[in-house]
Coordinates of C-alpha atoms in Angstrom, one line a residue:
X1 CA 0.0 0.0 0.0
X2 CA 3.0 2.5 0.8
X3 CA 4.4 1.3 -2.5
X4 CA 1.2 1.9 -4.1
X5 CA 1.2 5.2 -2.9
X6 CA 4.7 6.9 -3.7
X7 CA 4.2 5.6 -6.6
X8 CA 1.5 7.5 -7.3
X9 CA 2.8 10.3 -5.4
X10 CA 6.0 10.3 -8.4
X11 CA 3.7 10.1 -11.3
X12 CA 1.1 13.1 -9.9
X13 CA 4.9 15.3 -9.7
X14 CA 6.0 14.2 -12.8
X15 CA 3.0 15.0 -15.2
X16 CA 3.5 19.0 -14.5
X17 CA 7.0 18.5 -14.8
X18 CA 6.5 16.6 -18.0
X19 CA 4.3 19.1 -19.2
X20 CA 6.8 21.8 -18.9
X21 CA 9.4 20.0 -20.6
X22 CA 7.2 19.9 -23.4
X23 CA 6.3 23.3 -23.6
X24 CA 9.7 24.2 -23.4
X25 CA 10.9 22.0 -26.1
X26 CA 8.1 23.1 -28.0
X27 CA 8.8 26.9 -27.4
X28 CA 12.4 25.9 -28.8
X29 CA 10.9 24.3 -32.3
X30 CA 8.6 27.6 -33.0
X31 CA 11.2 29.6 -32.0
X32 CA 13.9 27.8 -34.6
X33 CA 11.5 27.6 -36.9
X34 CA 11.3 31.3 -37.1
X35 CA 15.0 32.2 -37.6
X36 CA 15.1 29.3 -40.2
X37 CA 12.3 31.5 -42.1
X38 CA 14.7 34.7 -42.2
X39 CA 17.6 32.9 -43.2
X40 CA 15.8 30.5 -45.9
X41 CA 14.2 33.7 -47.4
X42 CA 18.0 35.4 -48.1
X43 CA 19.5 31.9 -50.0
X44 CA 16.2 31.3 -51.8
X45 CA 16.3 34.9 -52.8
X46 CA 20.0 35.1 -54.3
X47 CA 19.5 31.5 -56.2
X48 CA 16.3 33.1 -58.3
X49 CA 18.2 36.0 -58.9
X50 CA 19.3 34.9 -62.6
X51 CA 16.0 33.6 -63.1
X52 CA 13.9 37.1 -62.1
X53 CA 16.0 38.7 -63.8
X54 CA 15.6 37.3 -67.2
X55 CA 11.9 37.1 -66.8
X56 CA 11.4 40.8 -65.5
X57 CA 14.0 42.4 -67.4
X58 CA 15.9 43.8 -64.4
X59 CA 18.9 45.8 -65.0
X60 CA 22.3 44.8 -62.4
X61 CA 21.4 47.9 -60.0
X62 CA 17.6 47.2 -59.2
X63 CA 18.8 43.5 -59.5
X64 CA 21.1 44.0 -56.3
X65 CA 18.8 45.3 -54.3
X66 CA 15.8 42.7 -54.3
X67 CA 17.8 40.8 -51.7
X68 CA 18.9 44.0 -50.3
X69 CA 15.9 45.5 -49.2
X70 CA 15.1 42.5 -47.1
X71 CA 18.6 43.0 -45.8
X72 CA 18.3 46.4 -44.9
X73 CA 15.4 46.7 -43.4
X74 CA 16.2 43.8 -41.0
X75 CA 19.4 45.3 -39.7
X76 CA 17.5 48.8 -39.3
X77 CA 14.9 47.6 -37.2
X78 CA 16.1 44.5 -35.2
X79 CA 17.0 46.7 -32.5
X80 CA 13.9 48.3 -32.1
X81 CA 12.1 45.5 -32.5
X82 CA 13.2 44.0 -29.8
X83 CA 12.2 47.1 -27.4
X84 CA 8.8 46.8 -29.0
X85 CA 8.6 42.5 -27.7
X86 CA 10.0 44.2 -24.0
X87 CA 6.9 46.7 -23.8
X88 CA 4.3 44.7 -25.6
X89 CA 4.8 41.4 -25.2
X90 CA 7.7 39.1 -27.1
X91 CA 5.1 36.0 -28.3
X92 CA 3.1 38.8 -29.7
X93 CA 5.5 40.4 -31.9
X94 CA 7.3 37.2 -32.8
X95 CA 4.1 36.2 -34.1
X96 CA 3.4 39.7 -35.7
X97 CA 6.8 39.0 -37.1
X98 CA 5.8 35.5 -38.4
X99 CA 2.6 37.1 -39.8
X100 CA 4.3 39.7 -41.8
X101 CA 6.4 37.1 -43.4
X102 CA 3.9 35.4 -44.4
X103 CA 2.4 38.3 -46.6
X104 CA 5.7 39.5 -47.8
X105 CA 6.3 36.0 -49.3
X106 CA 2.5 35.9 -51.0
X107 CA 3.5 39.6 -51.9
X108 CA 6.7 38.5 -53.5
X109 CA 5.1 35.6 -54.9
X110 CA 2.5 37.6 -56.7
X111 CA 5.5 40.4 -57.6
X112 CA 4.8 41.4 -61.7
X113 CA 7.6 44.3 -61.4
X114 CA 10.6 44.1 -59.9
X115 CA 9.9 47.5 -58.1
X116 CA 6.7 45.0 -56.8
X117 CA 9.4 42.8 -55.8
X118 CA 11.2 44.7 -54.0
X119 CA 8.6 46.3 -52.0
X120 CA 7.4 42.8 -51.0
X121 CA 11.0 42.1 -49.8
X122 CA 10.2 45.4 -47.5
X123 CA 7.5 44.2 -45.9
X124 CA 9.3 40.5 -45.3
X125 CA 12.2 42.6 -43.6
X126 CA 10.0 44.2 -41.1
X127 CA 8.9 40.6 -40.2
X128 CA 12.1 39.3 -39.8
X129 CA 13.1 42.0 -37.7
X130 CA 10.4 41.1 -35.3
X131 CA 10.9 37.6 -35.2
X132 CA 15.1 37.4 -34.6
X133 CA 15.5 39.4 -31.2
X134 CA 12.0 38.2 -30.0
X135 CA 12.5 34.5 -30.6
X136 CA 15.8 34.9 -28.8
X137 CA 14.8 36.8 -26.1
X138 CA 12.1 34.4 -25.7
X139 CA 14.3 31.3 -24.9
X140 CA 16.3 34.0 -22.6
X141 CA 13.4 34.1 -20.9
X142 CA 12.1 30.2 -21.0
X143 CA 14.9 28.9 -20.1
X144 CA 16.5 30.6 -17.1
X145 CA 19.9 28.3 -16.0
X146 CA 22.4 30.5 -17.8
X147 CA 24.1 26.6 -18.6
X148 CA 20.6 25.5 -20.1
X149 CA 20.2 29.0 -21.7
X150 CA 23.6 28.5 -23.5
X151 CA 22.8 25.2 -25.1
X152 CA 19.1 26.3 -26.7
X153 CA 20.8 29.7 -27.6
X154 CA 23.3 27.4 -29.7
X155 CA 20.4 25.4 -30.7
X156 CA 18.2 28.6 -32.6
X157 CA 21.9 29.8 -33.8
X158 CA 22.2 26.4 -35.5
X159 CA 18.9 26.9 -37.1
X160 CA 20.5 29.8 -39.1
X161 CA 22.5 27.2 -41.1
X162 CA 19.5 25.3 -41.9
X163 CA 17.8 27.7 -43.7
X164 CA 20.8 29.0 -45.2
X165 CA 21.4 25.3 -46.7
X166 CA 17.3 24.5 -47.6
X167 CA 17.6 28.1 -49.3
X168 CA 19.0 27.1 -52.4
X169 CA 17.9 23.4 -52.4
X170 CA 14.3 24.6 -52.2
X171 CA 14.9 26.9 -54.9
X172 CA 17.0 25.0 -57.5
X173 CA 14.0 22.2 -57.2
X174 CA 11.0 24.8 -57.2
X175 CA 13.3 26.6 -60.4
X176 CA 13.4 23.6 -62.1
X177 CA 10.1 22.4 -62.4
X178 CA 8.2 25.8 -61.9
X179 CA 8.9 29.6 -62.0
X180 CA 10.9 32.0 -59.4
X181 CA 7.5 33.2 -58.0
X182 CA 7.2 29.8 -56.5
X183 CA 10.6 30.2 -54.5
X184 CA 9.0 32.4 -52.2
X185 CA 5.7 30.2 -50.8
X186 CA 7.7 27.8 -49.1
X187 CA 8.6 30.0 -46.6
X188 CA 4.8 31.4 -46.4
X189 CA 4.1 27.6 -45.8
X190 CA 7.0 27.3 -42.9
X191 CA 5.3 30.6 -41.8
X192 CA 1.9 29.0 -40.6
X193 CA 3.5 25.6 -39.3
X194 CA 5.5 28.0 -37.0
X195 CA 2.3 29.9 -35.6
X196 CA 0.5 26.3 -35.2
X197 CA 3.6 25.7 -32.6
X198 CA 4.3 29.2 -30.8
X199 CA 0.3 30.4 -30.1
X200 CA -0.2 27.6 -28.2
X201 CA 2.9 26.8 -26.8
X202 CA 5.3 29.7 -26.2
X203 CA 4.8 31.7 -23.1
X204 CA 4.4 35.6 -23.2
X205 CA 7.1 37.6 -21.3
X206 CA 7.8 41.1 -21.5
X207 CA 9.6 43.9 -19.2
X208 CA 8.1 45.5 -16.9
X209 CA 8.6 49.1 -15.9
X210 CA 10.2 49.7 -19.2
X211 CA 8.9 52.8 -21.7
X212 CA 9.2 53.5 -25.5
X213 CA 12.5 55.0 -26.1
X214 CA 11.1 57.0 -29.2
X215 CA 14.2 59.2 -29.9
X216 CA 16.4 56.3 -29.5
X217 CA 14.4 54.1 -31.6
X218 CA 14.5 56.6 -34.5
X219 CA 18.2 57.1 -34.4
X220 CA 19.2 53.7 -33.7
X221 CA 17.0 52.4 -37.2
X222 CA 18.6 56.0 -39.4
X223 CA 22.1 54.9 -38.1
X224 CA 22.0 51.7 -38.7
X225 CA 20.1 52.0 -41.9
X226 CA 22.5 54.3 -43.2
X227 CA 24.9 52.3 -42.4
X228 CA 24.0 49.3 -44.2
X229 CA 22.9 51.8 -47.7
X230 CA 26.4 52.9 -47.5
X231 CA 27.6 49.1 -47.8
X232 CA 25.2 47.8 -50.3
X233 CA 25.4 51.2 -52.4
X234 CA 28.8 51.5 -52.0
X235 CA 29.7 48.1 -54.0
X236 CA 27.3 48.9 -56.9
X237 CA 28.7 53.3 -57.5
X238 CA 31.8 53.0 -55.3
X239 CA 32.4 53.8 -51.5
X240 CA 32.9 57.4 -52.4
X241 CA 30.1 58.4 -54.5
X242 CA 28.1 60.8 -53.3
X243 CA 24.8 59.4 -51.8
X244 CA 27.4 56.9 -50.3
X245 CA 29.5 59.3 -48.5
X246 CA 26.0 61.1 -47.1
X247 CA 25.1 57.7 -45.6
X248 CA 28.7 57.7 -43.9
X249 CA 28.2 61.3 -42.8
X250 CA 24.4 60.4 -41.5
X251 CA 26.0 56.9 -39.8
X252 CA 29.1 59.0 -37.9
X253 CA 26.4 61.7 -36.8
X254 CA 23.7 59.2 -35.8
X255 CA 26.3 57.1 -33.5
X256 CA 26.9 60.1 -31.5
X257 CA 23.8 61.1 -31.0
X258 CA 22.1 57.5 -30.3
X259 CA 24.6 57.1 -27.8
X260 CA 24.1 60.4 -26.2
X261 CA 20.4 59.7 -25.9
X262 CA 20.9 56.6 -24.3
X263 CA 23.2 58.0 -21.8
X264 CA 20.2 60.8 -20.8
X265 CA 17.5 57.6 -20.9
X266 CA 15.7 56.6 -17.7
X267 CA 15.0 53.3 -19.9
X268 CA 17.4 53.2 -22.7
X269 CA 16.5 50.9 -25.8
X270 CA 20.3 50.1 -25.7
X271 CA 22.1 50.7 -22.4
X272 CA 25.2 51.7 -24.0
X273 CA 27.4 51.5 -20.8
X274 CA 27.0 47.8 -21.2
X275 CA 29.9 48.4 -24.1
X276 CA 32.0 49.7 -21.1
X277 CA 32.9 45.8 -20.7
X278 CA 35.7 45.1 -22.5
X279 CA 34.7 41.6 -23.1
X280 CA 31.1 42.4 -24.1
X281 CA 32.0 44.6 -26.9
X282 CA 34.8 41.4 -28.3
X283 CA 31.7 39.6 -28.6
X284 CA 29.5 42.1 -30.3
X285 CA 32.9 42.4 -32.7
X286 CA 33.2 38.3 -33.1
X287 CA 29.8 37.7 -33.7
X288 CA 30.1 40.7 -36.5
X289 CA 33.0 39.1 -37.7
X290 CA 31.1 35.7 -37.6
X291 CA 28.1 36.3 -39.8
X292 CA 30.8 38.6 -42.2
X293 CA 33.0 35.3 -42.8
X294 CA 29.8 32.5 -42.3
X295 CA 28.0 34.8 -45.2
X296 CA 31.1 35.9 -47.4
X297 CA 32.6 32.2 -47.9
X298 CA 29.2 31.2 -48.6
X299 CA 28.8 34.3 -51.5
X300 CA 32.3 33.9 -53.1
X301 CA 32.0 30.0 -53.2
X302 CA 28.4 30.7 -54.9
X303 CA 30.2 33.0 -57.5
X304 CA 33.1 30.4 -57.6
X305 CA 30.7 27.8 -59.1
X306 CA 28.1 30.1 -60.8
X307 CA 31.1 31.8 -62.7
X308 CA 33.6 29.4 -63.3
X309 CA 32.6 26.1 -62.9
X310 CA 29.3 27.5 -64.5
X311 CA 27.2 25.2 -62.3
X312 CA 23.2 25.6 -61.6
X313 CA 22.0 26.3 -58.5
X314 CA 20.7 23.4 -57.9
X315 CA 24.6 21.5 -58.5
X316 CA 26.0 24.4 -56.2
X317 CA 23.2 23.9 -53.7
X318 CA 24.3 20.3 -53.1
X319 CA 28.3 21.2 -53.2
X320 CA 28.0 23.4 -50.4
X321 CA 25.9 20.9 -48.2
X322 CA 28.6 19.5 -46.2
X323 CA 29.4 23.1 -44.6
X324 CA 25.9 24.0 -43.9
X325 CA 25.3 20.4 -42.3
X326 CA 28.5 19.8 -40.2
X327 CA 28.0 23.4 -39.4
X328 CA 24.5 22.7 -37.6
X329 CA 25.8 20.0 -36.4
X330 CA 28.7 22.1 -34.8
X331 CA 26.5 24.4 -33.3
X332 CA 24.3 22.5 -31.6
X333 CA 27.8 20.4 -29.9
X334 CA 28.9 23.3 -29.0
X335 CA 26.4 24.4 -26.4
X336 CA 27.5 21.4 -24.2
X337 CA 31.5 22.2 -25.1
X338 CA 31.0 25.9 -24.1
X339 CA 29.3 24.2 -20.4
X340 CA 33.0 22.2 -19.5
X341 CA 35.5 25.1 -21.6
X342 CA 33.7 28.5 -21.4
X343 CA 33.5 30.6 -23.8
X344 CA 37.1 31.9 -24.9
X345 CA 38.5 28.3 -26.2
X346 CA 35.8 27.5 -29.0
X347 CA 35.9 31.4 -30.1
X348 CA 39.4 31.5 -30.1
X349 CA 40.2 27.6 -32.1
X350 CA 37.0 28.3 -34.3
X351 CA 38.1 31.0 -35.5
X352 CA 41.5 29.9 -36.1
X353 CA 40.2 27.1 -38.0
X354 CA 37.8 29.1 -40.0
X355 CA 40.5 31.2 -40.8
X356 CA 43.1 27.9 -41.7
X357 CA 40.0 26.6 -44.1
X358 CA 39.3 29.7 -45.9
X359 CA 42.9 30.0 -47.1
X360 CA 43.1 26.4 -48.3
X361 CA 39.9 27.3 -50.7
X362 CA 41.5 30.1 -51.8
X363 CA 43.7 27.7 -53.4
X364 CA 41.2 25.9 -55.3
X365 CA 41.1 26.6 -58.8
X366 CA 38.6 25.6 -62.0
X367 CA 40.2 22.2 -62.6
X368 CA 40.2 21.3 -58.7
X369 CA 38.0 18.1 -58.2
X370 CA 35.6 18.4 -55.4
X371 CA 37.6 15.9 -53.7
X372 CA 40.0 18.2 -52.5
X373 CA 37.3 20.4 -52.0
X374 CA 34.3 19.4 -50.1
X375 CA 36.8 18.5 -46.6
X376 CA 37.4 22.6 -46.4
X377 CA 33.9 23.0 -46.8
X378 CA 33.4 20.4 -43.6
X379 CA 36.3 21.5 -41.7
X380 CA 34.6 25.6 -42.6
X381 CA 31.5 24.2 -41.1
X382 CA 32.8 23.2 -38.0
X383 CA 34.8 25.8 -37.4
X384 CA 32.0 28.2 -38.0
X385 CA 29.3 26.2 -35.3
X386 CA 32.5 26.8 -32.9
X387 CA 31.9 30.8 -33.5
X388 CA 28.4 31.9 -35.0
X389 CA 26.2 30.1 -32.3
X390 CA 28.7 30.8 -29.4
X391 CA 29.6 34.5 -30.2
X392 CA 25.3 34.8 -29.8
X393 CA 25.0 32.8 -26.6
X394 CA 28.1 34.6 -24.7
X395 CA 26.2 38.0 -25.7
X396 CA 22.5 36.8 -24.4
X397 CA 24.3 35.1 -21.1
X398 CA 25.9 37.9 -20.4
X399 CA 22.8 40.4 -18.9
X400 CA 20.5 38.6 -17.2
X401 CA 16.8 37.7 -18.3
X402 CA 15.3 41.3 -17.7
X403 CA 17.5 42.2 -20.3
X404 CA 17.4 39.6 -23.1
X405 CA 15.4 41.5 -25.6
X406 CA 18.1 44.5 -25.2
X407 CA 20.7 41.9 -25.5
X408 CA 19.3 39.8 -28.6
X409 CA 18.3 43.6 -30.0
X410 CA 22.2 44.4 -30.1
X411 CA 23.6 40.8 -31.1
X412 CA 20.9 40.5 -34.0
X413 CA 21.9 43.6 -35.0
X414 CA 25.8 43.1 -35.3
X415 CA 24.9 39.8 -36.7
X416 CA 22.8 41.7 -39.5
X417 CA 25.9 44.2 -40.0
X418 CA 28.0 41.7 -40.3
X419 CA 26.6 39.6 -43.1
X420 CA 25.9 42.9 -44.9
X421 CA 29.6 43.6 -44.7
X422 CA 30.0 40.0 -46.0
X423 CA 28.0 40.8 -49.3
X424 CA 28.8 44.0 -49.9
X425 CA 32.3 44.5 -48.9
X426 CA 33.6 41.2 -50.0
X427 CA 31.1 41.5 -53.6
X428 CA 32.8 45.1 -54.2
X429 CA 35.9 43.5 -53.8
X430 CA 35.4 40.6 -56.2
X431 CA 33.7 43.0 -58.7
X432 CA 37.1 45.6 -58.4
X433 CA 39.7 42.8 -58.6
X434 CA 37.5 41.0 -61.6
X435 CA 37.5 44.7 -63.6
X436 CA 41.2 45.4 -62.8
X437 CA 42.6 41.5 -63.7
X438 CA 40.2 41.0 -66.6
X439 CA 42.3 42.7 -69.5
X440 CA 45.3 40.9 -68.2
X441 CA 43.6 37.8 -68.2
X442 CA 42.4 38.8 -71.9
X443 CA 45.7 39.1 -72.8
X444 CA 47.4 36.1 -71.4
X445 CA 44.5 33.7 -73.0
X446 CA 45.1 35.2 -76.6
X447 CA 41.8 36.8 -77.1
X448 CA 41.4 39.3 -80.0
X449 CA 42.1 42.9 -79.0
X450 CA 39.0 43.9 -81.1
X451 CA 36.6 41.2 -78.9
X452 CA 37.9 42.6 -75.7
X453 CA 36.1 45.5 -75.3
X454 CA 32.9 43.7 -75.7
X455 CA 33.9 41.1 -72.8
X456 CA 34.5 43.6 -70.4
X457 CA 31.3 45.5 -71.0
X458 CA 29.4 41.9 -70.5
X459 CA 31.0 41.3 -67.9
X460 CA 31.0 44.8 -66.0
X461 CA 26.6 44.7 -66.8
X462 CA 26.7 41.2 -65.2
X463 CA 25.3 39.1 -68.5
X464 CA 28.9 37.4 -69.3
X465 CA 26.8 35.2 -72.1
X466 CA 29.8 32.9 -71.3
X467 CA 28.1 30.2 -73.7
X468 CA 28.4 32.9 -77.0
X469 CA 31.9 32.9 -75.9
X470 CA 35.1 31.4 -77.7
X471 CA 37.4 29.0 -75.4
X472 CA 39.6 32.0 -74.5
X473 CA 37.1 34.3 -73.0
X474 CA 35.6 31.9 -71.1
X475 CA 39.0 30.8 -70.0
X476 CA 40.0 34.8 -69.2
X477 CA 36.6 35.5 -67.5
X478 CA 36.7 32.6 -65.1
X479 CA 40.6 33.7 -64.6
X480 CA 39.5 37.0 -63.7
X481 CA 37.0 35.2 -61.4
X482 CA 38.8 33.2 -59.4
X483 CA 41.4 36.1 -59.0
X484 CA 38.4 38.3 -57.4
X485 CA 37.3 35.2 -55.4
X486 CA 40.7 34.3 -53.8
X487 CA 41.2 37.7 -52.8
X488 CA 38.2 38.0 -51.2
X489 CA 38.6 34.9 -49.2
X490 CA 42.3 36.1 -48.4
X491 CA 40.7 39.4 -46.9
X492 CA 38.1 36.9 -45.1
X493 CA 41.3 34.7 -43.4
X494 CA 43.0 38.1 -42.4
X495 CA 39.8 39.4 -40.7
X496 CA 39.0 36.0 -38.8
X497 CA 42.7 35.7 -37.6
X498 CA 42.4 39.0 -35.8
X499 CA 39.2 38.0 -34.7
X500 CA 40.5 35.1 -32.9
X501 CA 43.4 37.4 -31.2
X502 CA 40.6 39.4 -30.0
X503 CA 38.6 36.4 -28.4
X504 CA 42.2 35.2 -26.7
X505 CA 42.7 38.5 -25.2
X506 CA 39.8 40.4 -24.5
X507 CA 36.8 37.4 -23.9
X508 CA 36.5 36.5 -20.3
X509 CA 35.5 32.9 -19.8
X510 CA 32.6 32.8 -17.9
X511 CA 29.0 33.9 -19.1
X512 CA 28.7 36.5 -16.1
X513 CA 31.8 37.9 -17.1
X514 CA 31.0 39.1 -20.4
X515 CA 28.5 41.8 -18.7
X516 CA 26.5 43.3 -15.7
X517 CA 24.0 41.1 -13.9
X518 CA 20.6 42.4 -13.7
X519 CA 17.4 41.8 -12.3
X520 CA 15.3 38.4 -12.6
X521 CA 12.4 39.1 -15.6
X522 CA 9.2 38.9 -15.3
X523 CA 7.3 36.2 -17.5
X524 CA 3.5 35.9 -17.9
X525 CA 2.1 32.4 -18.2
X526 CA 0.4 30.8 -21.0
X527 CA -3.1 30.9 -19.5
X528 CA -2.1 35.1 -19.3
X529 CA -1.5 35.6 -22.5

């Protein structure tokens, strides 16, 4: 009978106990969902890019900017948008988020202009900017054990990589057997499975206390969005045109007065003294850094094998699948690594490594069998999970719950600047070194002096017609190429390698060490929201 009855006594604890597991598990799979959606959306997008613009005519500067706007407006209003989940509730704008998504995609999907098109890849932005800091901040608040916290953050981080890598896969199937419009429901589709999970599952939570910081909102979203204009812009007229160096002017004024707001603030959007920490600003720089290599590689190898292997993307898609799968992989390890090592170890060897793997594919060349290639993309992979997932974690460990939604607001956004610098920085680069080596390469593969004018105009519009080529210009193009490419991935190695000097000398260890503790949060339960 005693038996009988501590028997029962264990099953009537564990079914509450079971049920939170649940919830919390579930929480975590709407939650990776949703960052899958915003990082699907920006592979999908680049691998139609050939195929919109054939059908809708788009010249190379309106071309550039159909992934762009999503881009931009993402990395302007991330921060904000994470204020707006502290004041108003973080399941409510993550799902706001979600349901924007969803319309930008049936927008895009519907898109007969490109100027259509890019306005639907507005409206997407402002979704994603809702969903990344709130879903983040979310599992700050979920899960509460800075150890346990560490592991899920890794978790949504890995997520990233598998959108990034069913991007393109999506896309070269849907391209194949239908048009681009079709590239863009999937995600509409992903859109509702993830509000089937979150509604009913997630927990509201929200900061309390907390007010609006209008003037800081509007010059955190002008700085950073001139910032970003200035990168994108810059690699299509040139870093010192004049709109360009406006948006630099507008960025450098907009810093100082953002952060001279924020000082004045009784409730700051962004407590800027939080970058008094040493360590804390190393990991806003190394998750920066991460997203600018994770996203470069990824752009230059696409270029590599669109532009001189002349693969579909589709065959490129499935190239590139060993770094995007031992990279999610990676991250999700990592989380229990970080628990026995701390945090400056896998910062410091992961970015070593990345850095040791990006030079050895800057040594592959058109004739290099995949072979040699495809353990780089593995070891790049790992390397990266080591970094990208990490670099977010020690940022959102750092402050304590009451603070997660500043927190993700700030690590979202540097992620968001970085892989804008990735793009654009890197892309500028390729595009200068492919204009400045071209009529060498001309020259060296015995093309006509008469035919080489009319190469480097094809090739400076971005329609290379590579198949109306002869042998030689094909062979001087995807010279020039994979000059451009192994530049860019030297610059990548150089930047990664300071990087990891940075995380041996200025990370502290220990999640509490990265920043100031702060309050405990306050969450609302399911059956209050």
């Amino acid at each position: 009978m005693t038996t009988d009855r501590r028997r029962s006594g264990r099953r009537a604890g564990a079914g509450p106990e079971e049920a939170a597991r649940r919830r919390e598990a579930l929480t975590l799979m709407a939650m990776c969902l949703g960052v899958m959606m915003t990082f699907l959306l920006v592979t999908a997008t680049i691998s139609a890019l050939s195929a919109i613009q054939d059908d809708l005519r788009v010249g190379p500067g309106a071309l550039v900017w159909i992934p762009s706007a999503y881009t931009l407006v993402v990395a302007s209003l991330v921060l904000s948008a994470g204020t707006l989940g502290n004041l108003w509730g973080r399941k409510r704008m993550f799902c706001v988020g979600v349901v924007v998504m969803i319309g930008g995609g049936l927008l895009a999907a519907s898109a007969g202009t490109s100027a259509m098109l890019i306005a639907a890849q507005l409206v997407s932005g402002v979704g994603g900017a809702l969903i990344l800091p709130n879903s983040l901040a979310i599992l700050g608040a979920t899960f509460t054990d800075p150890h346990r916290r560490t592991e899920v953050i890794t978790v949504w981080a890995a997520s990233s990589g598998i959108g990034l890598a069913i991007g393109p896969l999506l896309a070269g199937v849907l391209l194949d057997r239908s048009g681009w419009p079709a590239v863009f429901v999937p995600n509409a589709v992903l859109g509702v499975i993830t509000l089937l999970v979150a509604v009913p599952f997630a927990s509201e939570s929200l900061a309390l206390g907390g007010r609006l910081d209008i003037p800081g909102a509007l010059l955190g979203t002008v700085t950073i969005a001139g910032l970003v204009y200035g990168l994108i812009q810059g690699g299509q007229d040139g870093y010192t045109a004049a709109p360009v160096i406006t948006a630099w002017i507008v960025t450098v004024v907009g810093v100082v007065a953002f952060a001279a707001v924020e000082l004045r603030v009784a409730a700051p959007m962004l407590d800027v003294r939080l970058f008094a920490s040493r360590s804390f600003s190393a990991v806003m720089v190394i998750a920066m850094v991460a997203l600018f290599g994770f996203t470069g590689v990824a752009v230059l190898v696409v270029m590599f094998y669109n532009n001189v292997q002349h693969l579909n993307a589709l065959d490129t898609s499935w190239r590139m699948l060993p770094l995007f799968g031992v990279y999610v992989v990676s991250a999700y390890l990592t989380g229990r690594i970080i628990r026995r090592t701390g945090f400056k170890a896998p910062l410091a060897v992961g970015l070593l490594l990345c850095a040791l793997a990006v030079l050895g594919l800057a040594t592959v060349g058109s004739d290099t069998p995949y072979t040699r290639v495809w353990p780089l993309f593995v070891l790049f992979g790992a390397a990266s999970g080591l970094v990208v997932a990490p670099s977010t974690a020690a940022a959102l460990v750092s402050v304590a719950p009451e603070r997660a939604g500043m927190a993700s607001g700030a690590v979202n956004t540097a992620r968001q600047v970085g892989a804008v610098m990735g793009t654009a920085l890197l892309g500028s680069l390729l595009a200068a070194r492919v204009t400045a080596d071209l009529p060498h390469q001309l020259a060296v593969h015995g093309v006509p002096v008469g035919a080489r004018a009319h190469v480097e105009e094809a090739v400076a519009s971005g329609s290379t017609g590579v198949q109306s080529l002869s042998g030689e210009g094909r062979a001087a193009i995807e010279g020039a190429f994979t000059s451009g490419i192994h530049t860019g991935l030297a610059v990548t190695a150089a930047v990664l390698l300071a990087a990891a000097v940075l995380a041996l000398t200025a990370v502290k260890n220990r999640p509490h060490q990265n920043g100031t503790p702060m309050p405990t949060p306050t969450t609302i339960t399911p059956a209050a929201s």
